[in-house]
CSV table of C-alpha atoms in Angstrom, one decimal:
chain,number,residue,atom,x,y,z
V,297,MET,CA,78.9,89.3,12.0
V,298,ILE,CA,80.1,85.8,12.9
V,299,PHE,CA,83.7,86.3,11.9
V,300,GLN,CA,86.0,87.5,14.7
V,301,VAL,CA,88.0,90.6,14.1
V,302,GLY,CA,91.7,90.3,15.0
V,303,ALA,CA,94.0,93.0,16.2
V,304,THR,CA,95.7,93.4,12.7
V,305,LEU,CA,92.4,93.7,10.9
V,306,LEU,CA,91.3,96.3,13.4
V,307,ASP,CA,94.6,98.3,12.9
V,308,ALA,CA,94.0,98.1,9.2
V,309,CYS,CA,90.4,99.4,9.4
V,310,VAL,CA,91.3,102.3,11.8
V,311,LEU,CA,94.2,103.4,9.7
V,312,SER,CA,92.1,103.1,6.5
V,313,VAL,CA,89.4,105.3,7.9
V,314,LEU,CA,92.0,107.9,9.0
V,315,ARG,CA,93.6,107.8,5.6
V,316,THR,CA,90.7,109.7,4.1
V,317,ASN,CA,89.9,112.1,7.0
V,318,ASP,CA,90.8,112.9,10.5
V,319,THR,CA,88.2,112.1,13.1
V,320,TYR,CA,87.6,111.8,16.9
V,321,GLY,CA,87.1,108.8,19.1
V,322,TYR,CA,83.3,108.7,19.3
V,323,GLU,CA,82.8,109.1,15.6
V,324,LEU,CA,85.5,106.6,14.7
V,325,THR,CA,83.9,104.1,17.0
V,326,GLN,CA,80.5,104.6,15.3
V,327,MET,CA,82.0,104.3,11.9
V,328,LEU,CA,83.8,101.0,12.7
V,329,ARG,CA,80.7,99.7,14.4
V,330,ASP,CA,78.7,100.3,11.2
V,331,THR,CA,80.7,97.5,9.7
V,332,LEU,CA,82.4,95.5,12.3
V,333,GLU,CA,81.0,94.0,15.5
V,334,VAL,CA,83.4,95.4,18.0
V,335,SER,CA,82.6,96.5,21.5
V,336,GLU,CA,82.7,100.3,22.1
V,337,SER,CA,85.7,100.0,24.5
V,338,THR,CA,87.7,98.0,22.0
V,339,LEU,CA,89.0,101.0,20.2
V,340,TYR,CA,90.9,102.9,22.8
V,341,PRO,CA,93.7,100.4,23.3
V,342,VAL,CA,94.1,100.1,19.5
V,343,LEU,CA,94.3,103.9,19.1
V,344,ARG,CA,96.8,104.2,22.0
V,345,ARG,CA,99.0,101.5,20.6
V,346,LEU,CA,98.9,102.9,17.0
V,347,GLN,CA,99.9,106.3,18.5
V,348,LYS,CA,102.8,104.7,20.4
V,349,GLU,CA,103.9,103.1,17.2
V,350,ASP,CA,103.8,106.5,15.4
V,351,CYS,CA,101.2,105.3,13.0
V,352,LEU,CA,98.9,108.1,14.0
V,353,SER,CA,99.1,111.3,16.0
V,354,THR,CA,96.6,113.5,17.7
V,355,TYR,CA,95.7,117.2,17.8
V,356,ASP,CA,93.1,119.1,19.8
V,357,GLN,CA,90.4,121.3,18.3
V,358,PRO,CA,88.0,123.4,20.3
V,359,TRP,CA,84.4,122.3,19.9
V,360,GLN,CA,81.4,123.6,21.9
V,361,GLY,CA,83.5,125.1,24.6
V,362,ARG,CA,85.8,122.2,25.1
V,363,ASN,CA,88.7,120.5,23.3
V,364,ARG,CA,88.1,117.5,21.1
V,365,ARG,CA,91.0,115.2,20.3
V,366,TYR,CA,91.3,114.4,16.6
V,367,TYR,CA,93.3,111.5,15.3
V,368,THR,CA,95.4,111.9,12.2
V,369,ILE,CA,97.5,109.4,10.2
V,370,THR,CA,101.3,109.8,10.0
V,371,ASP,CA,103.6,108.9,7.1
V,372,LYS,CA,104.4,105.7,8.8
V,373,GLY,CA,100.7,105.0,9.2
V,374,ARG,CA,100.2,105.6,5.5
V,375,ARG,CA,103.0,103.1,4.6
V,376,ALA,CA,101.3,100.6,6.9
V,377,VAL,CA,98.0,101.2,5.2
V,378,GLU,CA,99.5,100.5,1.8
V,379,TYR,CA,101.0,97.3,3.1
V,380,TYR,CA,97.6,96.3,4.7
V,381,ARG,CA,95.8,97.0,1.4
V,382,THR,CA,98.0,94.6,-0.6
V,383,ALA,CA,97.9,92.0,2.2
V,384,TRP,CA,94.1,92.2,2.5
V,385,GLY,CA,93.7,91.9,-1.3
V,386,GLU,CA,95.7,88.7,-1.3
V,387,TYR,CA,94.0,87.3,1.8
V,388,LYS,CA,90.6,88.1,0.4
V,389,THR,CA,91.3,86.3,-2.9
V,390,ARG,CA,92.6,83.2,-1.1
V,391,VAL,CA,89.7,83.0,1.3
V,392,ASP,CA,87.3,83.5,-1.6
V,393,ARG,CA,89.0,80.7,-3.5
V,394,LEU,CA,88.4,78.5,-0.4
V,395,ILE,CA,84.9,79.4,0.4
V,396,VAL,CA,83.3,80.6,-2.8
V,397,GLY,CA,85.5,78.5,-5.1
V,398,GLY,CA,84.9,75.4,-3.0
V,399,GLU,CA,81.2,75.8,-3.4
V,400,SER,CA,81.4,75.9,-7.2
V,401,VAL,CA,83.5,72.8,-7.2
V,402,GLU,CA,80.9,71.0,-5.1
V,403,ARG,CA,78.1,72.1,-7.5
V,404,GLN,CA,80.0,70.7,-10.4
V,405,ASN,CA,80.3,67.4,-8.7
V,406,ILE,CA,76.6,67.2,-8.1
A,102,MET,CA,77.0,93.9,33.3
A,103,SER,CA,77.7,94.8,36.9
A,104,GLY,CA,74.4,95.9,38.3
A,105,LYS,CA,75.3,99.6,39.0
A,106,ILE,CA,74.0,102.3,36.6
A,107,TYR,CA,76.5,105.2,36.3
A,108,ASN,CA,76.1,108.6,35.0
A,109,SER,CA,79.1,110.0,32.9
A,110,GLN,CA,80.7,111.7,35.9
A,111,GLU,CA,80.6,108.7,38.2
A,112,TYR,CA,81.7,106.5,35.4
A,113,ILE,CA,84.8,108.6,34.6
A,114,ARG,CA,85.6,109.0,38.3
A,115,LYS,CA,85.4,105.3,38.9
A,116,LEU,CA,87.6,104.6,35.8
A,117,ASP,CA,90.2,107.1,37.0
A,118,ARG,CA,90.3,105.4,40.4
A,119,LEU,CA,90.7,102.0,38.8
A,120,LEU,CA,93.6,103.2,36.7
A,121,LYS,CA,95.6,104.8,39.5
A,122,LYS,CA,98.4,102.2,39.3
A,123,LEU,CA,99.2,103.1,35.7
A,124,PRO,CA,101.8,105.7,34.8
A,125,PRO,CA,100.2,109.2,35.0
A,126,ASP,CA,100.5,109.8,31.3
A,127,GLU,CA,98.7,106.5,30.3
A,128,ARG,CA,96.1,107.1,33.0
A,129,ASN,CA,95.3,110.7,31.9
A,130,ASP,CA,95.2,109.8,28.3
A,131,ALA,CA,92.7,107.0,28.9
A,132,VAL,CA,90.5,109.0,31.2
A,133,ARG,CA,90.5,111.9,28.8
A,134,TYR,CA,89.5,109.7,25.9
A,135,TYR,CA,86.6,108.2,27.7
A,136,ALA,CA,85.4,111.5,29.2
A,137,GLU,CA,85.4,112.9,25.6
A,138,TYR,CA,83.7,109.8,24.3
A,139,LEU,CA,80.8,110.2,26.7
A,140,ALA,CA,80.7,113.9,26.0
A,141,ASP,CA,80.5,113.3,22.3
A,142,ALA,CA,77.8,110.8,22.8
A,143,GLY,CA,75.7,113.6,24.2
A,144,PRO,CA,73.2,113.7,27.0
A,145,GLU,CA,70.5,111.8,25.0
A,146,ARG,CA,72.8,108.9,24.1
A,147,GLU,CA,74.8,108.9,27.3
A,148,ALA,CA,73.1,105.9,28.9
A,149,GLU,CA,73.4,103.9,25.7
A,150,ALA,CA,77.1,104.7,25.4
A,151,ILE,CA,77.8,103.8,29.0
A,152,SER,CA,76.0,100.5,28.8
A,153,GLY,CA,77.9,99.9,25.5
A,154,LEU,CA,81.3,100.5,27.1
A,155,GLY,CA,80.6,97.9,29.8
A,156,SER,CA,81.6,98.4,33.5
A,157,PRO,CA,84.5,100.7,34.4
A,158,ALA,CA,86.3,97.6,35.7
A,159,GLN,CA,86.0,96.0,32.2
A,160,VAL,CA,87.3,99.1,30.5
A,161,ALA,CA,90.1,99.5,33.0
A,162,SER,CA,91.1,95.9,32.5
A,163,GLY,CA,91.5,96.3,28.8
A,164,ILE,CA,93.5,99.5,29.2
A,165,LYS,CA,95.8,97.9,31.8
A,166,ALA,CA,96.3,94.8,29.9
A,167,ASP,CA,97.3,96.8,26.8
A,168,ALA,CA,99.7,99.0,28.8
A,169,ALA,CA,101.3,96.0,30.4
A,170,MET,CA,101.8,94.3,27.0
A,171,ARG,CA,103.4,97.4,25.6
A,172,GLN,CA,105.7,97.8,28.6
A,173,LEU,CA,106.7,94.2,28.2
A,174,GLU,CA,107.5,94.6,24.5
A,175,GLU,CA,109.6,97.7,25.2
A,176,GLY,CA,111.5,95.5,27.7
A,177,LYS,CA,111.6,98.3,30.2
A,178,PRO,CA,111.1,96.2,33.4
A,179,ARG,CA,113.5,93.5,32.3
A,180,MET,CA,116.2,96.1,31.5
A,181,ARG,CA,115.7,97.8,34.8
A,182,THR,CA,116.1,94.6,36.9
A,183,GLY,CA,119.1,93.6,34.8
A,184,ILE,CA,120.9,96.8,35.5
A,185,SER,CA,120.0,96.8,39.2
A,186,ALA,CA,121.3,93.2,39.5
A,187,VAL,CA,124.7,94.2,38.0
A,188,TRP,CA,124.9,97.2,40.2
A,189,LEU,CA,124.1,95.1,43.2
A,190,ALA,CA,126.9,92.7,42.4
A,191,VAL,CA,129.4,95.6,41.9
A,192,LEU,CA,128.2,97.1,45.2
A,193,GLY,CA,128.6,93.8,46.9
A,194,VAL,CA,132.2,93.5,45.7
A,195,PHE,CA,133.1,97.0,46.8
A,196,ALA,CA,131.4,96.5,50.2
A,197,LEU,CA,133.3,93.3,50.9
A,198,PRO,CA,136.1,94.8,53.0
A,199,ILE,CA,133.5,96.4,55.3
A,200,ALA,CA,130.8,93.8,55.0
A,201,LEU,CA,133.0,90.9,55.8
A,202,PRO,CA,134.3,92.2,59.2
A,203,LEU,CA,130.7,93.3,60.0
A,204,ALA,CA,129.4,89.9,59.1
A,205,ILE,CA,132.1,88.3,61.4
A,206,ALA,CA,131.2,90.7,64.2
A,207,GLY,CA,127.5,90.0,63.8
A,208,PHE,CA,128.2,86.3,63.8
A,209,ALA,CA,130.3,86.7,67.0
A,210,VAL,CA,127.6,88.7,68.7
A,211,VAL,CA,125.0,86.0,67.9
A,212,PHE,CA,127.4,83.3,69.0
A,213,SER,CA,128.2,85.1,72.3
A,214,VAL,CA,124.5,85.6,73.0
A,215,LEU,CA,123.8,81.9,72.4
A,216,VAL,CA,126.8,81.0,74.7
A,217,SER,CA,125.7,83.3,77.5
A,218,VAL,CA,122.1,82.0,77.3
A,219,PHE,CA,123.4,78.5,77.6
A,220,ALA,CA,125.7,79.5,80.4
A,221,VAL,CA,122.7,80.9,82.3
A,222,LEU,CA,120.7,77.8,81.7
A,223,PHE,CA,123.6,75.6,82.7
A,224,SER,CA,124.2,77.5,85.9
A,225,LEU,CA,120.5,77.4,86.8
A,226,ILE,CA,120.5,73.6,86.3
A,227,VAL,CA,123.7,73.2,88.4
A,228,SER,CA,122.5,75.4,91.2
A,229,MET,CA,119.2,73.6,91.3
A,230,ALA,CA,120.8,70.2,91.3
A,231,SER,CA,123.3,71.3,94.0
A,232,LEU,CA,120.5,72.6,96.2
A,233,PHE,CA,118.6,69.4,95.8
A,234,LEU,CA,121.6,67.1,96.4
A,235,SER,CA,123.2,69.2,99.2
A,236,GLY,CA,119.8,69.2,100.9
A,237,ILE,CA,119.8,65.4,100.9
A,238,VAL,CA,123.4,65.2,102.1
A,239,THR,CA,122.7,67.7,104.9
A,240,ALA,CA,119.6,65.7,106.0
A,241,VAL,CA,121.6,62.5,106.1
A,242,CYS,CA,124.3,64.3,108.1
A,243,GLY,CA,121.6,65.5,110.5
A,244,PHE,CA,120.5,61.9,111.1
A,245,ALA,CA,124.1,61.0,111.8
A,246,VAL,CA,124.5,63.9,114.3
A,247,LEU,CA,121.1,63.1,116.0
A,248,PRO,CA,122.5,60.7,118.7
A,249,GLN,CA,125.2,63.2,119.8
A,250,SER,CA,123.2,66.4,119.8
A,251,PHE,CA,119.4,66.2,119.2
A,252,ALA,CA,118.9,69.9,118.5
A,253,THR,CA,121.8,70.1,116.0
A,254,GLY,CA,120.6,67.0,114.3
A,255,LEU,CA,117.1,68.3,113.9
A,256,PHE,CA,118.4,71.6,112.6
A,257,TYR,CA,120.4,69.8,109.9
A,258,ILE,CA,117.6,67.5,108.9
A,259,GLY,CA,115.1,70.4,108.7
A,260,GLY,CA,117.5,72.6,106.8
A,261,GLY,CA,118.5,69.8,104.4
A,262,LEU,CA,114.8,68.8,103.7
A,263,ALA,CA,114.0,72.5,103.1
A,264,CYS,CA,116.9,72.8,100.7
A,265,THR,CA,115.8,69.7,98.8
A,266,ALA,CA,112.2,71.0,98.6
A,267,ILE,CA,113.3,74.4,97.3
A,268,GLY,CA,115.6,72.7,94.8
A,269,PHE,CA,112.7,70.5,93.6
A,270,LEU,CA,110.3,73.4,93.3
A,271,LEU,CA,112.8,75.4,91.4
A,272,GLY,CA,113.4,72.4,89.2
A,273,ILE,CA,109.7,72.3,88.3
A,274,LEU,CA,109.6,76.1,87.7
A,275,PHE,CA,112.7,75.9,85.6
A,276,TRP,CA,111.4,73.0,83.5
A,277,GLN,CA,108.2,74.9,82.7
A,278,LEU,CA,110.2,78.0,81.8
A,279,LEU,CA,112.4,76.0,79.5
A,280,ARG,CA,109.4,74.5,77.7
A,281,VAL,CA,107.8,77.8,77.2
A,282,THR,CA,111.0,79.4,75.9
A,283,LEU,CA,111.8,76.5,73.5
A,284,LYS,CA,108.2,76.7,72.1
A,285,GLY,CA,108.5,80.4,71.6
A,286,VAL,CA,111.8,80.1,69.8
A,287,ALA,CA,110.4,77.4,67.6
A,288,ARG,CA,107.3,79.5,66.7
A,289,LEU,CA,109.5,82.5,66.0
A,290,PHE,CA,111.7,80.5,63.5
A,291,ASN,CA,108.6,79.1,61.9
A,292,LYS,CA,107.1,82.6,61.4
A,293,ILE,CA,110.3,83.9,59.8
A,294,ARG,CA,110.5,80.9,57.5
A,295,TYR,CA,106.8,81.2,56.4
A,296,ARG,CA,107.2,84.9,55.8
A,297,LYS,CA,110.1,84.2,53.5
A,298,ILE,CA,108.2,81.6,51.6
A,299,ASN,CA,105.2,84.0,51.3
A,300,LYS,CA,107.5,86.7,50.0
A,301,THR,CA,109.0,84.5,47.3
A,302,ALA,CA,105.5,83.4,46.3
A,303,ALA,CA,104.4,87.0,46.1
A,304,LYS,CA,107.4,87.9,44.0
A,305,ASN,CA,106.7,85.0,41.6
A,306,ALA,CA,103.1,86.1,41.3
A,307,ALA,CA,104.2,89.7,40.5
A,308,THR,CA,106.5,88.6,37.7
A,309,ILE,CA,103.6,86.7,36.1
A,310,MET,CA,101.0,89.4,36.7
A,311,PRO,CA,101.9,92.0,34.0
A,312,GLY,CA,100.6,89.6,31.3
A,313,TYR,CA,97.3,89.0,32.9
A,314,GLY,CA,94.1,89.7,31.2
A,315,VAL,CA,95.4,89.5,27.7
A,316,SER,CA,93.3,87.2,25.7
A,317,GLY,CA,91.8,86.5,22.3
A,318,SER,CA,94.0,87.7,19.4
A,319,PRO,CA,96.8,85.5,18.2
A,320,GLY,CA,100.1,86.4,19.9
A,321,ASN,CA,102.7,87.1,17.2
A,322,GLN,CA,101.8,89.1,14.1
A,323,VAL,CA,104.3,91.0,12.3
A,324,ASN,CA,103.5,94.7,12.2
A,325,PRO,CA,104.4,96.1,8.8
A,326,ALA,CA,105.0,99.5,10.2
A,327,ASN,CA,107.4,98.1,12.8
A,328,PRO,CA,108.6,94.7,11.6
A,329,GLY,CA,110.2,92.6,14.2
A,330,SER,CA,108.0,93.7,17.0
A,331,PRO,CA,105.0,91.6,17.6
A,332,VAL,CA,101.7,93.3,17.6
A,333,ASN,CA,99.4,92.6,20.5
A,334,SER,CA,96.1,93.9,21.4
A,335,GLY,CA,94.2,93.8,24.7
A,336,GLY,CA,91.3,95.2,22.8
A,337,PHE,CA,89.1,92.1,23.1
A,338,SER,CA,89.9,91.3,26.6
A,339,THR,CA,87.0,93.4,27.8
A,340,GLN,CA,84.8,90.6,26.5
A,341,ASN,CA,86.5,88.0,28.6
A,342,PRO,CA,84.5,87.1,31.7
A,343,ILE,CA,87.5,85.6,33.5
A,344,ASN,CA,89.4,88.8,33.0
A,345,ASP,CA,86.5,90.7,34.4
A,346,ASN,CA,86.4,88.6,37.6
A,347,ASP,CA,90.1,89.2,38.0
A,348,MET,CA,89.4,92.9,37.8
A,349,GLU,CA,86.6,92.9,40.3
A,350,ARG,CA,88.9,91.1,42.8
A,351,LYS,CA,91.7,93.6,42.2
A,352,GLU,CA,89.3,96.4,42.8
A,353,ALA,CA,88.2,94.9,46.1
A,354,ASP,CA,91.8,94.7,47.1
A,355,ASP,CA,92.3,98.4,46.3
A,356,HIS,CA,89.5,99.3,48.7
A,357,GLU,CA,91.0,97.5,51.6
């Protein structure tokens, strides 16, 4: 992907994934990397910050003789996701209008 | 990126060491996350995961930058220094009745030491000069006495010349001593002054430091979950080569 992913977009993606199901660090990283080109060490600071801002919390679950830390979304996180969804919708439409819309205008001129 | 190939254990140990300046809670959380990350990658994808994460220094730099940003936002360090400054002022006011006489006494001690040093120097000069001059006078007297009593005259001349010579030698010795002392004092003062300058420079550097290594993402974005507080992320700083160099240097310092 050639477009850079900013901090806010990353927050929105992480919270959106957690909205549907709880998950752990490695899996979350792989899920995001399926779509976004982020380095594998990008996610920890994001998770830590979201946790400090009470947008997500953690719980431990035993797995293969050790504890695995799962991330789960909080109420505050859910409110944030709702906000991000509307903001993203608006942003997407406007960027579409610029990029895709601009293209069709050019075509008409030719 | 750095040449070394780590296994999981080495990687985590190195990361732990690099994060030792963080608060224990931040450090433990980060180390645990990465230990778990590598465990979840499993033995067959371990090498791939480690190379994907980048060097421990890069990862540590990202974590530290993020922690520093958060601390800055919470305003903790600023608050603490503010309070301590107020307390220092209050303490200063209360200490005045004791501190003022103490300061005067200290000043008096320094002054008296200076005076006594100068007195010693002055007395040395005077005794040297008197030895020199009295020697000449005695020698002249000796010449005057010579026609009346040859032996007495010779004695006076000899004694006088000896006195002059001793005075002259002492003068040379004293002059050398003075030069060495003055040079030493000057060097001492210079050292004190430079140390002070270095200290202020270090302090200035320290106040700038916490923000280091934060790069990439735009500074102020309003966070919907917490409006009013800017959202910052050090998340991309691991991709910044300048930052990485910074970390390597820090690491080298740590090993000293």
